[in-house]
XYZ file of C-alpha atoms in Angstrom:
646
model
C 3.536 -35.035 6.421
C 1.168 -33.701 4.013
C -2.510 -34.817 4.678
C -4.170 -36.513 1.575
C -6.455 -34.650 -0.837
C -10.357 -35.567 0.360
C -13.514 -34.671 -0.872
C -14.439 -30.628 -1.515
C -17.483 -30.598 0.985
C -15.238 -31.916 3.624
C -11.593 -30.483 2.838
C -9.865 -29.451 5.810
C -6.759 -28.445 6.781
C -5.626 -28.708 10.642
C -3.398 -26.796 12.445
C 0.147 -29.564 12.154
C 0.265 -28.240 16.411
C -2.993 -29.781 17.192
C -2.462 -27.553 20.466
C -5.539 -25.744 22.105
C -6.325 -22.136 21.473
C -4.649 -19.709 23.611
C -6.480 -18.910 26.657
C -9.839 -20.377 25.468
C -9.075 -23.687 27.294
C -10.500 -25.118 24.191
C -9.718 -27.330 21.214
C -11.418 -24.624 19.112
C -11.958 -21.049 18.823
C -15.759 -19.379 19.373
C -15.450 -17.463 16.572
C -15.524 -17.882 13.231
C -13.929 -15.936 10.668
C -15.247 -16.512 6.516
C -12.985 -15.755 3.857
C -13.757 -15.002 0.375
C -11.569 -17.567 -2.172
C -11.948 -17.139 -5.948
C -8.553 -18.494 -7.247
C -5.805 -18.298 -6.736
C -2.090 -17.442 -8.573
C 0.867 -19.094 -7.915
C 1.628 -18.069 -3.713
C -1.290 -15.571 -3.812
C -5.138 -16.229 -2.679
C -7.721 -14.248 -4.572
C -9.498 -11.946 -3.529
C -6.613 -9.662 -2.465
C -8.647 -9.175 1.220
C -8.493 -12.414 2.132
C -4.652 -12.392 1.497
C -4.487 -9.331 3.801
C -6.847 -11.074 6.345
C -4.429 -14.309 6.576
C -1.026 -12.200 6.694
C -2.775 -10.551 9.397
C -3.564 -13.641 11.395
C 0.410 -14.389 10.581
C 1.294 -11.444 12.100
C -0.432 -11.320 15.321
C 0.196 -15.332 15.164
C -3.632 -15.477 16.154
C -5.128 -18.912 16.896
C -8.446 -16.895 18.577
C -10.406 -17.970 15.218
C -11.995 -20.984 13.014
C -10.963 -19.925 9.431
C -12.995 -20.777 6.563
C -12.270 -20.354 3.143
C -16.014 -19.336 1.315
C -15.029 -21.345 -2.258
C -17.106 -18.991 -5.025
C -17.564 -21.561 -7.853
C -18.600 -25.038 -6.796
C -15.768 -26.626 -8.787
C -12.565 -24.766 -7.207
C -9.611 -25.931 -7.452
C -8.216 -26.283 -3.831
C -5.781 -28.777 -3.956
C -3.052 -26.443 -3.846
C -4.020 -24.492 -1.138
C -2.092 -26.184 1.576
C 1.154 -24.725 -0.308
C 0.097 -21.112 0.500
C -1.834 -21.172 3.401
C -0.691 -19.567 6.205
C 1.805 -22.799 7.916
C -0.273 -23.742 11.960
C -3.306 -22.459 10.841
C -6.344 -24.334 11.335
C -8.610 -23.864 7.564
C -11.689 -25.681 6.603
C -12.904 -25.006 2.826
C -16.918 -24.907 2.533
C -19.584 -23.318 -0.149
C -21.068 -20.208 0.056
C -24.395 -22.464 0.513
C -23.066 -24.187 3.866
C -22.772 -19.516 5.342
C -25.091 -19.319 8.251
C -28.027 -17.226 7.072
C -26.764 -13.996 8.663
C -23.444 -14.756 6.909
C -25.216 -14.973 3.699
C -26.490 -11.462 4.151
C -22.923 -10.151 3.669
C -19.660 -9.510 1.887
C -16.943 -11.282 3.355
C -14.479 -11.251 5.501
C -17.070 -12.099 8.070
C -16.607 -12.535 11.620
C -19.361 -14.122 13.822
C -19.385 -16.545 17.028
C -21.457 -19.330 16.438
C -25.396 -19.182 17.122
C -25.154 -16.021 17.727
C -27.285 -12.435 16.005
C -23.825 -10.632 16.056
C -21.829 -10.322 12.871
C -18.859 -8.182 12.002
C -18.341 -7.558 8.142
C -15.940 -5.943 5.641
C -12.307 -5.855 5.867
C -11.582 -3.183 8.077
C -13.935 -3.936 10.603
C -13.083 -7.297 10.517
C -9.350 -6.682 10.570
C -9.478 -4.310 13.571
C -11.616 -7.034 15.379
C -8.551 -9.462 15.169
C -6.367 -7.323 16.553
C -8.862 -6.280 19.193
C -9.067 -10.368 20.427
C -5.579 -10.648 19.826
C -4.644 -8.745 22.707
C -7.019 -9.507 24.970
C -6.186 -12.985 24.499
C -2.634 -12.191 25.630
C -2.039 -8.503 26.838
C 1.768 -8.686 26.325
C 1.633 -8.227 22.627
C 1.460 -5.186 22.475
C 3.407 -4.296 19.298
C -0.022 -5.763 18.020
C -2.669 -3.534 19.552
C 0.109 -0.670 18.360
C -1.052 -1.303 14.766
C -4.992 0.231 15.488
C -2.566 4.119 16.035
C -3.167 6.982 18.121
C -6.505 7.165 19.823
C -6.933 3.656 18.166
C -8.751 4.931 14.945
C -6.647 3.369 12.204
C -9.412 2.414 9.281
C -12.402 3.657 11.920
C -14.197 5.753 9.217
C -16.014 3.700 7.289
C -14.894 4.012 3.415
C -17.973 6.074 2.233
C -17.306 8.689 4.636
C -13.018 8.369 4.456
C -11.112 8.549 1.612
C -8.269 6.794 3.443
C -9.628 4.267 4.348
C -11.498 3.727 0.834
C -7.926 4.177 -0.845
C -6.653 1.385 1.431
C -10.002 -1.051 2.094
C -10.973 -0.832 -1.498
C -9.606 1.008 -4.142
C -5.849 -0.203 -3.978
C -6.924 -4.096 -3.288
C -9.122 -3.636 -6.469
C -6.909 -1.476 -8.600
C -4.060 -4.270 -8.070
C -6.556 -7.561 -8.664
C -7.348 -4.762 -11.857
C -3.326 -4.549 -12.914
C -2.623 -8.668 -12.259
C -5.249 -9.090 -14.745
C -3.444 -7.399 -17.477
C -0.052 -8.309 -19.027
C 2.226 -5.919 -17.860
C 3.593 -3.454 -21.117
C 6.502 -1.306 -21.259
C 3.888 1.672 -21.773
C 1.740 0.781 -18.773
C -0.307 3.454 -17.252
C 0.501 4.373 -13.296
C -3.284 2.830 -11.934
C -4.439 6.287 -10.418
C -4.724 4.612 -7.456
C -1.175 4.644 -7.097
C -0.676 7.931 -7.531
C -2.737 8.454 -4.796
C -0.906 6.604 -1.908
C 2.546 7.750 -3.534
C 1.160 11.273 -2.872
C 0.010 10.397 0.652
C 3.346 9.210 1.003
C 4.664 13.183 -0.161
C 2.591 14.961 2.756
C 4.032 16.355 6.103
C 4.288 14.069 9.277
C 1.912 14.930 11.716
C 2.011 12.825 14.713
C 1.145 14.056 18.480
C 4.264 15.352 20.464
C 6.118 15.744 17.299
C 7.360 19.132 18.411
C 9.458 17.397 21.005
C 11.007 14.455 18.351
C 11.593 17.148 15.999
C 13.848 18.796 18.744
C 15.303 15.866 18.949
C 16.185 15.382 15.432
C 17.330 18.692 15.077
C 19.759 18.098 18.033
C 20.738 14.789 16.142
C 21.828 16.997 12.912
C 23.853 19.294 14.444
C 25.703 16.776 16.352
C 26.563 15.163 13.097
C 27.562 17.756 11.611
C 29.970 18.673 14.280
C 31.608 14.782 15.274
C 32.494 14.529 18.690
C 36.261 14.190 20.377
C 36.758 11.240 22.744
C 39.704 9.628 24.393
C 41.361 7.469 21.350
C 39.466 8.977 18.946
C 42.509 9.988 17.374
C 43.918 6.650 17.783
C 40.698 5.515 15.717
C 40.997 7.471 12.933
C 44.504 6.677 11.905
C 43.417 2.942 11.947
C 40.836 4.123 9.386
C 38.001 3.940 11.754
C 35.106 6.176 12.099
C 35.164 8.840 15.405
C 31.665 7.504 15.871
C 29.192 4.985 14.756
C 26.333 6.132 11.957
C 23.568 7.177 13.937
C 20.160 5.672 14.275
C 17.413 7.033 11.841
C 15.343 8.884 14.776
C 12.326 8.626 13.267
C 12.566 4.629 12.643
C 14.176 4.476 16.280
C 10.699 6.492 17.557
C 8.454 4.155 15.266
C 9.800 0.717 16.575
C 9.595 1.900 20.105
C 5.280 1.498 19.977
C 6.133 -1.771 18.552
C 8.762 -2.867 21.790
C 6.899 -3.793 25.240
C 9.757 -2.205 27.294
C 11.514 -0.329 24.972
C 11.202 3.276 24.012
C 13.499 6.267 22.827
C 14.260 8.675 25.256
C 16.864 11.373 25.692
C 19.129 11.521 28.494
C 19.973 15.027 28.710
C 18.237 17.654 27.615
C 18.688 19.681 24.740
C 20.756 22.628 24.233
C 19.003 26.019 25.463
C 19.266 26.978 21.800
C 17.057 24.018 20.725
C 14.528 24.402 23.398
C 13.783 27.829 22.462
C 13.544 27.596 18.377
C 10.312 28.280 16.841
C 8.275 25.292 15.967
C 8.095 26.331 12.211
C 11.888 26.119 11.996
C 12.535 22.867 13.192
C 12.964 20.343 10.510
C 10.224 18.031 9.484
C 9.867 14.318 10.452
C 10.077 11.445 7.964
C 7.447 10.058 6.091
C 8.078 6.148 6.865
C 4.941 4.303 6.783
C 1.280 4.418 5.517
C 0.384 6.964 7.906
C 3.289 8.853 8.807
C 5.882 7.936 11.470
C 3.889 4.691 12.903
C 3.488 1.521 11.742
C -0.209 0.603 11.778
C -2.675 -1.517 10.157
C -3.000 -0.029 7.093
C 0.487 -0.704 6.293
C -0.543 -4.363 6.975
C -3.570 -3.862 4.528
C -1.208 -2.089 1.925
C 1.449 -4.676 2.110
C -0.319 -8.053 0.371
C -1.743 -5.367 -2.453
C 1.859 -3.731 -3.218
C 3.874 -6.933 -2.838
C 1.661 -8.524 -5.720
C 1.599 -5.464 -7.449
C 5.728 -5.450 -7.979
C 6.472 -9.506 -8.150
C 3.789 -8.710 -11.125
C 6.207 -6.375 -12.269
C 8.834 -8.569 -12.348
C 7.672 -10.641 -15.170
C 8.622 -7.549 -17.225
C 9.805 -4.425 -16.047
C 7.990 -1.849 -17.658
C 8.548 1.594 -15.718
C 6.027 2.319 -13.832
C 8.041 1.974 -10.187
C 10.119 5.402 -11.264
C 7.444 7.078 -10.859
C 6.311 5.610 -7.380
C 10.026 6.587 -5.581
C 8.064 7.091 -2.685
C 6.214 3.184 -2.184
C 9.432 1.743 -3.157
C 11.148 3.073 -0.187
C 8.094 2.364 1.988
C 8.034 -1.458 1.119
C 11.958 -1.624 1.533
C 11.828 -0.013 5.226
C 8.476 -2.096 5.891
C 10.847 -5.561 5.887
C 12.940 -3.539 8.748
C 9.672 -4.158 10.918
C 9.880 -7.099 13.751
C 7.633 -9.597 12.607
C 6.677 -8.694 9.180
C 9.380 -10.931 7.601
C 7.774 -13.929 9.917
C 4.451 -12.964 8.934
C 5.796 -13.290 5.006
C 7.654 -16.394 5.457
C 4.446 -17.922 7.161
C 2.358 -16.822 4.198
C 5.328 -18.088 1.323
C 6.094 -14.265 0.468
C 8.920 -13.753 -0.927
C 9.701 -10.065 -0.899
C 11.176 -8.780 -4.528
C 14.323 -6.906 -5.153
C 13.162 -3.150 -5.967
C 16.474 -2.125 -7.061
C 16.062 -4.550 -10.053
C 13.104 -2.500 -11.007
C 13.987 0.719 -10.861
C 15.070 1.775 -14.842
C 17.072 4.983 -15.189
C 14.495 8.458 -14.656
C 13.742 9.662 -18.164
C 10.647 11.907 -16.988
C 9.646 13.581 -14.202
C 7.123 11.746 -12.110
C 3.166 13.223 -12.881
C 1.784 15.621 -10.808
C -1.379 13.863 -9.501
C -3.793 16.684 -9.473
C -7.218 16.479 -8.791
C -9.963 16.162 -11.111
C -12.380 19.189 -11.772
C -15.653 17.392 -9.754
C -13.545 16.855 -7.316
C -12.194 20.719 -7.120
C -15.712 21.947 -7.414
C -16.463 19.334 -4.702
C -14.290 21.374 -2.308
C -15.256 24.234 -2.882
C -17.726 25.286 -0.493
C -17.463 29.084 0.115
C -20.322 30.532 -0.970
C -21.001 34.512 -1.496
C -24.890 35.009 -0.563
C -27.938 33.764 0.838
C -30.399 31.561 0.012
C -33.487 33.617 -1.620
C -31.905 33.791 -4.752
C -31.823 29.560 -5.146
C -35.030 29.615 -4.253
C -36.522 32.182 -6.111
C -34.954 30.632 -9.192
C -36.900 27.579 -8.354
C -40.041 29.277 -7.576
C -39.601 30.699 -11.407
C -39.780 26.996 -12.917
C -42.258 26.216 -10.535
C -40.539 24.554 -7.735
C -41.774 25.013 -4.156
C -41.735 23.738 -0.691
C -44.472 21.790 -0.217
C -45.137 18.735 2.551
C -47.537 16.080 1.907
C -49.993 15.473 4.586
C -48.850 13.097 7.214
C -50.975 9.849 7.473
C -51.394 9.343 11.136
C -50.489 12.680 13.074
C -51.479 11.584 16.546
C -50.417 7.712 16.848
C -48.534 7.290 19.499
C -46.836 4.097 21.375
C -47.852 3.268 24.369
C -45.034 3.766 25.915
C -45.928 3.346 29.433
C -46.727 -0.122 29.190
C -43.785 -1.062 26.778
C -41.219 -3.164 28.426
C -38.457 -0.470 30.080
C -36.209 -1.979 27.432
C -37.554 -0.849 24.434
C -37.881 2.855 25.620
C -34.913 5.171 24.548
C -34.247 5.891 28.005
C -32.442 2.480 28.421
C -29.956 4.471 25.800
C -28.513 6.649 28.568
C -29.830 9.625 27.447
C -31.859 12.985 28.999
C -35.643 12.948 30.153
C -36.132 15.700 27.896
C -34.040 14.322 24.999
C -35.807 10.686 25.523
C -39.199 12.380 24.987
C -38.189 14.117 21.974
C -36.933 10.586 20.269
C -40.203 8.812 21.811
C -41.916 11.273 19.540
C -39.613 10.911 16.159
C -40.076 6.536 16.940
C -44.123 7.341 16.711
C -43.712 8.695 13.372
C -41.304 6.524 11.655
C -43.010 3.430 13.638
C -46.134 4.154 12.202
C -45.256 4.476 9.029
C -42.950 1.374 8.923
C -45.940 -1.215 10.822
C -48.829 0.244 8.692
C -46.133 -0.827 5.554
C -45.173 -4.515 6.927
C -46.781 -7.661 6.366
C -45.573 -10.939 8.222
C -42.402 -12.378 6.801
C -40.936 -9.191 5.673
C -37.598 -7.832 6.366
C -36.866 -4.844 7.970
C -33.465 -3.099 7.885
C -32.244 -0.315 10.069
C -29.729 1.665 8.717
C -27.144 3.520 10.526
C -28.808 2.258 13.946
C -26.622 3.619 16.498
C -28.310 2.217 19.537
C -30.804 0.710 18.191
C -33.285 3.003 19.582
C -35.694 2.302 16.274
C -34.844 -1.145 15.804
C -35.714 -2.739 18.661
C -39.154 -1.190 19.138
C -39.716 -2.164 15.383
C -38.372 -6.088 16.412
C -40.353 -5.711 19.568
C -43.427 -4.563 17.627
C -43.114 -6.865 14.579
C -42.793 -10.172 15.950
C -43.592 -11.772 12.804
C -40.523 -9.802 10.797
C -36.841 -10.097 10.528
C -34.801 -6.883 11.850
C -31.455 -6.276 10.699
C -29.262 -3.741 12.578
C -26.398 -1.907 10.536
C -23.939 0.425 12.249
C -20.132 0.805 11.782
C -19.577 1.963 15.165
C -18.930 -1.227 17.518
C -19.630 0.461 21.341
C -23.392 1.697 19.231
C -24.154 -1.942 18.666
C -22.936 -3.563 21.891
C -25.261 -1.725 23.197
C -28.065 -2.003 21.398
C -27.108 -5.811 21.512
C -27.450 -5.906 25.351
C -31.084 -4.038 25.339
C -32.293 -6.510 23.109
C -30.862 -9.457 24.934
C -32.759 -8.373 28.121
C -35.705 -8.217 25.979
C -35.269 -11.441 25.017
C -35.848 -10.928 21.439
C -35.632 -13.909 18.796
C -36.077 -11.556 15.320
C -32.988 -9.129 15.037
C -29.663 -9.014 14.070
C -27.333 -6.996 14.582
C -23.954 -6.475 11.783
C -21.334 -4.078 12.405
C -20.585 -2.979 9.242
C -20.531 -0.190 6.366
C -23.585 -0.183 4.656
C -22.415 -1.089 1.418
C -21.582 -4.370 2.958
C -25.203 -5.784 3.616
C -26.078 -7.463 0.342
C -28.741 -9.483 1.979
C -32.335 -9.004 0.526
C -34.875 -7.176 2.692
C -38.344 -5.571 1.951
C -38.128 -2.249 3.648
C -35.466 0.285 4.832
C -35.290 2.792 7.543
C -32.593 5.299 9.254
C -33.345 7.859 11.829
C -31.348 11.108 11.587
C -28.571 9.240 8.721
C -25.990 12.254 8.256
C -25.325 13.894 5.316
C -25.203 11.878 2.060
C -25.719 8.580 4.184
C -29.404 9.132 3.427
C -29.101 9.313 0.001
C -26.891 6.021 0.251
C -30.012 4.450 2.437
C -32.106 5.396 -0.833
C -30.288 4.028 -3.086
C -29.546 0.954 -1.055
C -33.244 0.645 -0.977
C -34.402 1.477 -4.823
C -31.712 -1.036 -6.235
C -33.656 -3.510 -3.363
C -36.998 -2.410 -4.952
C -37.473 -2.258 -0.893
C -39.577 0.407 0.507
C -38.158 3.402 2.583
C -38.722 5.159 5.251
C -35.597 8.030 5.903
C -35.061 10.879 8.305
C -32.054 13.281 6.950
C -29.517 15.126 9.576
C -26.446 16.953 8.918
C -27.203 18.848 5.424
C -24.196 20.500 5.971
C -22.227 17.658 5.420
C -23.719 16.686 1.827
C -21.533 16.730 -0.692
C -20.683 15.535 -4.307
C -19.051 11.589 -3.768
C -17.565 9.352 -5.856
C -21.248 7.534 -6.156
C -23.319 10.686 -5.853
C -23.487 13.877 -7.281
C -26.086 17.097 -6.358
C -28.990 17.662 -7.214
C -30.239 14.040 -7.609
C -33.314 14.583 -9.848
C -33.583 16.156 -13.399
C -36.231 18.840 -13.057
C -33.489 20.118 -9.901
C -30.081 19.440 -12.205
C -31.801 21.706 -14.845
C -32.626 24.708 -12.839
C -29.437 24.648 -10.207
C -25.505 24.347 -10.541
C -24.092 22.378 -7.643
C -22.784 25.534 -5.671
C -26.357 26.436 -6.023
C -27.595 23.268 -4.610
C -24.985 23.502 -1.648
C -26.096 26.881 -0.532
C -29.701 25.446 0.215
C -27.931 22.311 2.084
C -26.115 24.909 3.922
C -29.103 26.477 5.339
C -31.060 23.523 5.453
C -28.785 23.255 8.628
C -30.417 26.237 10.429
C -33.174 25.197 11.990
C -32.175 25.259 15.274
C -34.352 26.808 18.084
C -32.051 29.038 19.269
C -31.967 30.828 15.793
C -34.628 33.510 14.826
C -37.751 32.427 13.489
C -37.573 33.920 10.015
C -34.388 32.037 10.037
C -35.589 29.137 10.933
C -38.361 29.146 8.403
C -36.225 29.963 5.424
C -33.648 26.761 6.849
C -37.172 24.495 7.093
C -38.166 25.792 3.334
C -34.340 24.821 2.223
C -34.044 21.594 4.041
C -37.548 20.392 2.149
C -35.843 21.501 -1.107
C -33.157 19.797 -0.574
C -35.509 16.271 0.485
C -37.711 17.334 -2.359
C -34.760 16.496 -5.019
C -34.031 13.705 -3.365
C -37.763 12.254 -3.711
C -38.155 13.152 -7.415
C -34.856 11.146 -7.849
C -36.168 7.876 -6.174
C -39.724 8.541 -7.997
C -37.388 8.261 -11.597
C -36.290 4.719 -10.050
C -40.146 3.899 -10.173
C -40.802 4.981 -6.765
C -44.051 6.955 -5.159
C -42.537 9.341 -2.771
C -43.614 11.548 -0.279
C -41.879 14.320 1.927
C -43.472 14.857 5.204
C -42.774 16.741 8.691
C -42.563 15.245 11.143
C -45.495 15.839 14.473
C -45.007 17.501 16.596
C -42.147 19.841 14.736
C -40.490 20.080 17.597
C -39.728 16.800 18.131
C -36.426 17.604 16.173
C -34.938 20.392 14.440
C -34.590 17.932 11.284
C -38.110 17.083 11.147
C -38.438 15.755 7.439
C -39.690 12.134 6.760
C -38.904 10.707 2.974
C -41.129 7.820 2.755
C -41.129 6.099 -0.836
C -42.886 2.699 -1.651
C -41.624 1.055 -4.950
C -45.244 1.200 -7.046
């Protein structure tokens, strides 16, 4: 029976079971898991990740969680929310005022286990964490731990660094909430984004052992083409029978297998001598079937909610666009072949659409999704030459290497008498390599406590484990430090250092960095690869926060969808981009097993290449400074950016 309506700051809605969580041995889960709700249309909940975060939960029937629903206007309208929520799941509604304070710090989905410094935000982290306590909440589903793929990476790479998993975390999600927003017209553009997964969906399979399914498949064809003879065969023809049954798509058979606790594909006999010895390059290529390839995974989960919406919108009025996206029709057809997906849709009132009644007759050929110039200069990273010519040209306009002084050369921790704890050592590293990150903590420590006054709130991007935030938590007992990393096993650890140390001012979010929207007063990241020190920056400038930034990986910088090279005008009007790439490049050789002339021209690059990234923060209103770090050889990326908003 359906519960009355009551009150918003007290709307529930119970699991109708009222049974305990699986293997808690409690009438409620530890964790708790926040949703984002903004409104919602007819059977769908707004924002599109928090659809894809309850079908999910549907899928993996997972009870390990409290579920609220975050309401973002104070006046929602949730009465008819019990018609689409998930059916046996336990939902309370609350404001984005009742968020524990850590929560508040984030964008949801949010997962965190009550009272605790440990938080887990943005979809795909949070998505992969279900599945994770899913099966070790009961070990026999495991069709469900199947969905995180081979080597269990599926949506790893955090979206700034992987354009997969940006296409499927945020760019489809948004492009759909985008396309529902606008009446569909017979002239509708293809949302680019589209494009994009429909060519995703036109590259070669590439799975491991594929050479041996291919063999398979190829063994397949040529048995079909050639039907076998059997005792009453005969007799089963002239009855109007077939001589044998339509065979099995291999590549679905192969797919479903991960999905099956004892079931798998597998051959008999082997195959004909003939087939063993063919060349790999002439055996014929696998289907593409889901997001990925040949498995099912999560990110056909996280595709599924987006794409449903996106053609029961186009059912209102049929306006083209799905004859030019041949390729995601036939994905979401085969995806309803999956075990549990039509569950998962019936629990969440999804009604799966006819695309046959969508598809109009072909009069064009489907576009050619090519890719934009930026992005073709983006790629193209062969450069002819060194780098004396760059920086020559910059010497011309009056643009040279130079370091400001550094403020306290010889401060040093006491290390000796720190709690064993705090010292990198407890990271499981080297003697030699925990002296050498001893001295790179003195000089970002001493910089970041001679900056801090009591209250403020220190963030520490890209953490890892933690080496720099928990000396900084340990040495600033009067300030707040927040630990960001997207890699889970980096943060456990640093987690369990800190607990030993029994410290009461640090948290710790798994997370991109994108996804920390809390405010704070000053930034730092030790060693943040490639452009994820210019993120820090920019994270910090649009703070007003101060910043204190080591760069690694120069190699790896490169034009993004948010960033493009050089940052600063005086830089943009002396060098092209290939120009500025050749001194990244370089900026990598510093190494100590290189030559010393080499190593000097890589140090006089790699300040170059800091130097344009000061004069950009200093047009934000920033003073900026670009210092080495002492000793030098306390890394081979020595530089310090340290900018204080003036």
């Amino acid at each position: 029976m359906q519960k009355p309506t009551v009150p918003y700051n007290s709307f529930k809605i119970w699991s109708s079971s009222g049974r305990k969580m699986k293997g808690s041995g409690k009438s409620f889960a530890e964790e708790q898991l926040y949703l984002e709700f903004s409104h919602q249309v007819e059977n769908c909940i707004f924002p599109l990740h928090t659809s894809i975060t309850l079908f999910l939960l549907s899928y993996c029937d997972c009870k390990e969680f409290r579920v609220f629903l975050v309401s973002s206007k104070e006046n929602a309208d949730v009465t008819l929310l019990q018609t689409v929520l998930p059916q046996d799941l336990e939902v309370r509604i609350i404001s984005r005022q009742e968020l524990p304070v850590m929560v508040q710090s984030c964008c949801l989905p949010v997962v965190v286990k009550k009272a605790d410094n440990f938080c887990r935000a943005g979809l795909s982290v949070a998505l992969r964490h279900i599945i994770q306590k899913t099966y070790e909440s009961d070990t026999s589903k495991k069709e469900v731990l199947e969905l995180l793929g081979f080597k269990k990476t599926c949506l790893k790479a955090c979206a700034e660094v992987s354009q997969w998993t940006r296409l499927c975390e945020l760019s489809i999600p948004l492009a759909v909430e985008r396309f529902l927003s606008e009446p569909p017209e017979p002239q509708s553009p293809v949302p680019e984004e589209m494009l994009q997964l429909e060519k995703k969906l036109r590259e070669p399979v590439r799975v491991h052992n594929d050479d041996k399914i291919r063999r398979q498949k190829l063994k397949q064809q040529q048995e079909a083409e050639v039907p076998r003879l059997s005792p009453g065969s005969g007799h089963r023809e002239a009855l109007g029978e077939s001589a044998e049954p339509p065979t099995e798509n291999l590549e679905f058979r192969v797919a479903l297998s991960r999905l099956r606790v004892q079931e798998a594909p597998a051959e008999t006999t082997r195959e004909p001598v003939h087939i063993r010895k063919m060349q790999t390059s002439d055996l014929p290529p696998l289907d593409h079937l889901f997001a990925e390839g040949l498995y099912f995974t999560l990110a056909d989960l996280v595709l599924l909610p987006c794409i449903h919406q996106f053609l029961a919108h186009m059912c209102k009025k049929p306006c083209g666009i799905l004859a030019h996206l041949p390729l995601i029709a036939a994905w979401y057809q085969k995806i309803q072949e999956v075990p549990g997906v039509r569950r998962a849709a019936a629990a969440c009132r999804l009604q799966f659409v006819q695309v046959s009644d969508l598809l109009p007759t072909w009069d064009e050929q489907p576009p050619v999704l090519r890719e934009s110039p930026e992005t073709e200069e983006k790629n193209c990273l062969h450069f002819i030459g060194g780098p004396r010519p760059t920086i020559s040209k910059l010497m011309k306009k009056g643009i040279e290497a130079k370091f400001s002084p550094h403020p306290c050369p010889t401060w040093t921790l006491d290390w000796s008498n720190l709690p064993a704890a705090v010292s990198p050592e407890e990271g499981k590293m080297s003697t030699e390599r925990a002296l050498r990150k001893q001295q790179q903590l003195n000089n970002l420590v001493s910089v970041v406590t001679n900056m801090a006054k009591p209250g403020d709130v220190v963030v520490d991007f890209c953490s890892g484990g933690g080496h720099v935030g928990i000396v900084l938590a340990h040495m600033l007992p009067s300030c707040q430090v927040v630990l960001i990393e997207n890699k889970e096993l980096s943060l456990v650890r640093a987690k369990k250092r800190s607990d030993d140390l029994g410290l009461s001012n640090i948290w710790f979010i798994q997370a991109n960095l994108d996804y920390f929207t809390g405010k704070f007063n000053i930034g730092v990241a030790l060693h943040a690869c490639g452009v994820a020190t210019d993120m820090v920056i920019e994270h910090c400038t649009k703070a007003q926060a101060a910043f204190v930034t080591c760069p690694c990986c120069y190699g790896f910088i490169q034009n993004t969808l948010k960033f493009t090279f050089p940052r600063s005008e005086p830089f943009k009007e002396v060098l092209s981009y290939k120009e500025h790439m050749i001194l990244c490049r370089f900026a990598d050789q510093t190494a100590v097993q290189l030559p010393q002339e080499r190593r000097l021209i890589g140090k006089q690059c790699m300040c170059l290449v800091d130097l344009d990234r000061a004069w950009a923060a200093e047009e934000h209103g920033y003073s900026v400074q670009v210092i080495s770090m002492e000793p030098e050889s306390c890394s081979p990326k020595n530089n310090m950016i340290v900018g204080v908003p003036v």
